[in-house]
PDB file of C-alpha atoms in Angstrom:
ATOM      1  CA  MET S1183      -0.067   0.102   0.090  1.00 61.00           C
ATOM      2  CA  LYS S1184       1.347   3.371  -0.962  1.00 75.00           C
ATOM      3  CA  ILE S1185       1.065   5.831   1.765  1.00 81.00           C
ATOM      4  CA  ASP S1186       0.763   9.503   0.931  1.00 88.00           C
ATOM      5  CA  LYS S1187      -1.203  12.549   2.087  1.00 90.00           C
ATOM      6  CA  ALA S1188      -4.152  11.558   0.124  1.00 91.00           C
ATOM      7  CA  THR S1189      -4.213   8.135   1.777  1.00 90.00           C
ATOM      8  CA  VAL S1190      -3.882   9.620   5.174  1.00 92.00           C
ATOM      9  CA  ASP S1191      -6.805  11.972   4.301  1.00 93.00           C
ATOM     10  CA  ARG S1192      -8.954   9.070   3.226  1.00 94.00           C
ATOM     11  CA  LEU S1193      -8.023   7.177   6.500  1.00 94.00           C
ATOM     12  CA  LEU S1194      -9.209  10.196   8.487  1.00 96.00           C
ATOM     13  CA  LYS S1195     -12.699   9.816   6.916  1.00 97.00           C
ATOM     14  CA  GLN S1196     -13.214   6.457   8.359  1.00 97.00           C
ATOM     15  CA  ASN S1197     -15.022   5.774  11.538  1.00 97.00           C
ATOM     16  CA  ASP S1198     -13.022   4.620  14.484  1.00 96.00           C
ATOM     17  CA  ASP S1199     -13.582   0.827  14.049  1.00 95.00           C
ATOM     18  CA  GLN S1200     -12.683   1.097  10.326  1.00 96.00           C
ATOM     19  CA  LEU S1201      -9.477   3.343  11.131  1.00 96.00           C
ATOM     20  CA  TRP S1202      -8.421   0.811  13.884  1.00 95.00           C
ATOM     21  CA  ARG S1203      -8.870  -2.125  11.502  1.00 93.00           C
ATOM     22  CA  THR S1204      -6.898  -0.315   8.809  1.00 92.00           C
ATOM     23  CA  VAL S1205      -4.095   0.429  11.275  1.00 90.00           C
ATOM     24  CA  GLN S1206      -3.748  -3.150  12.243  1.00 92.00           C
ATOM     25  CA  MET S1207      -3.706  -4.189   8.579  1.00 90.00           C
ATOM     26  CA  ILE S1208      -1.047  -1.750   7.743  1.00 83.00           C
ATOM     27  CA  ALA S1209       0.822  -2.704  10.685  1.00 84.00           C
ATOM     28  CA  GLY S1210       0.523  -6.537   9.885  1.00 87.00           C
ATOM     29  CA  GLN S1211       1.723  -5.920   6.312  1.00 82.00           C
ATOM     30  CA  SER S1212       4.766  -4.187   7.823  1.00 75.00           C
ATOM     31  CA  GLY S1213       5.578  -7.083  10.130  1.00 79.00           C
ATOM     32  CA  VAL S1214       4.022  -5.583  13.302  1.00 84.00           C
ATOM     33  CA  ASN S1215       1.281  -7.778  14.887  1.00 87.00           C
ATOM     34  CA  LEU S1216      -1.347  -5.669  16.587  1.00 90.00           C
ATOM     35  CA  SER S1217      -3.857  -8.307  16.832  1.00 84.00           C
ATOM     36  CA  GLY S1218      -3.586  -8.605  20.563  1.00 88.00           C
ATOM     37  CA  VAL S1219      -3.820  -4.817  21.198  1.00 91.00           C
ATOM     38  CA  LYS S1220      -7.235  -3.581  22.191  1.00 93.00           C
ATOM     39  CA  ARG S1221      -8.539  -0.671  20.262  1.00 93.00           C
ATOM     40  CA  PRO S1222      -8.292   2.534  22.194  1.00 92.00           C
ATOM     41  CA  GLN S1223     -11.594   4.131  23.330  1.00 93.00           C
ATOM     42  CA  ASP S1224     -10.556   7.420  21.896  1.00 94.00           C
ATOM     43  CA  LEU S1225      -8.733   7.807  18.651  1.00 95.00           C
ATOM     44  CA  SER S1226      -8.621  11.523  18.639  1.00 95.00           C
ATOM     45  CA  LYS S1227      -4.945  11.594  19.391  1.00 95.00           C
ATOM     46  CA  LEU S1228      -4.225   9.238  16.542  1.00 94.00           C
ATOM     47  CA  ARG S1229      -6.552  11.326  14.282  1.00 96.00           C
ATOM     48  CA  SER S1230      -4.666  14.474  15.405  1.00 96.00           C
ATOM     49  CA  ALA S1231      -1.222  13.044  14.722  1.00 94.00           C
ATOM     50  CA  LEU S1232      -2.278  11.776  11.268  1.00 94.00           C
ATOM     51  CA  SER S1233      -3.979  15.079  10.289  1.00 95.00           C
ATOM     52  CA  SER S1234      -0.781  16.906  11.029  1.00 95.00           C
ATOM     53  CA  LEU S1235       1.563  14.747   8.922  1.00 94.00           C
ATOM     54  CA  THR S1236       3.609  16.234   6.223  1.00 93.00           C
ATOM     55  CA  ASP S1237       4.809  14.574   3.026  1.00 91.00           C
ATOM     56  CA  GLY S1238       8.388  14.534   4.601  1.00 93.00           C
ATOM     57  CA  ASP S1239       6.889  12.788   7.849  1.00 94.00           C
ATOM     58  CA  ILE S1240       5.240  10.206   5.565  1.00 91.00           C
ATOM     59  CA  ARG S1241       8.448   9.512   3.717  1.00 91.00           C
ATOM     60  CA  ARG S1242      10.424   9.151   6.931  1.00 92.00           C
ATOM     61  CA  ALA S1243       7.837   6.802   8.406  1.00 85.00           C
ATOM     62  CA  THR S1244       7.897   4.701   5.198  1.00 84.00           C
ATOM     63  CA  GLU S1245      11.656   4.525   5.441  1.00 88.00           C
ATOM     64  CA  ILE S1246      11.393   3.427   9.113  1.00 84.00           C
ATOM     65  CA  ILE S1247       8.856   0.694   8.294  1.00 76.00           C
ATOM     66  CA  GLU S1248      10.942  -0.521   5.322  1.00 80.00           C
ATOM     67  CA  SER S1249      14.030  -0.752   7.515  1.00 83.00           C
ATOM     68  CA  TYR S1250      12.081  -2.588  10.227  1.00 76.00           C
ATOM     69  CA  LYS S1251      10.959  -5.036   7.591  1.00 75.00           C
ATOM     70  CA  ARG S1252      14.342  -5.624   6.288  1.00 80.00           C
ATOM     71  CA  ASN S1253      16.317  -5.703   9.631  1.00 78.00           C
ATOM     72  CA  GLY S1254      13.665  -6.686  12.130  1.00 65.00           C
ATOM     73  CA  LYS S1255      14.619  -3.390  13.995  1.00 53.00           C
TER      74      LYS S1255
END
């Protein structure tokens, strides 16, 4: 999945349950298992963080995820 500002904006339009499932799916594709993590009651902090992301932030996060997938770190 390509993550860019348009993708993040679409995520922000999802309801809380959809957003959490999407986060779990993206994490799983990146090698991070969140299946045992209970959905937070309030996702407003996550929404706030996502809404303030810049293209540079997204690029850096993608680099970190790719490094984690390659190196397990």
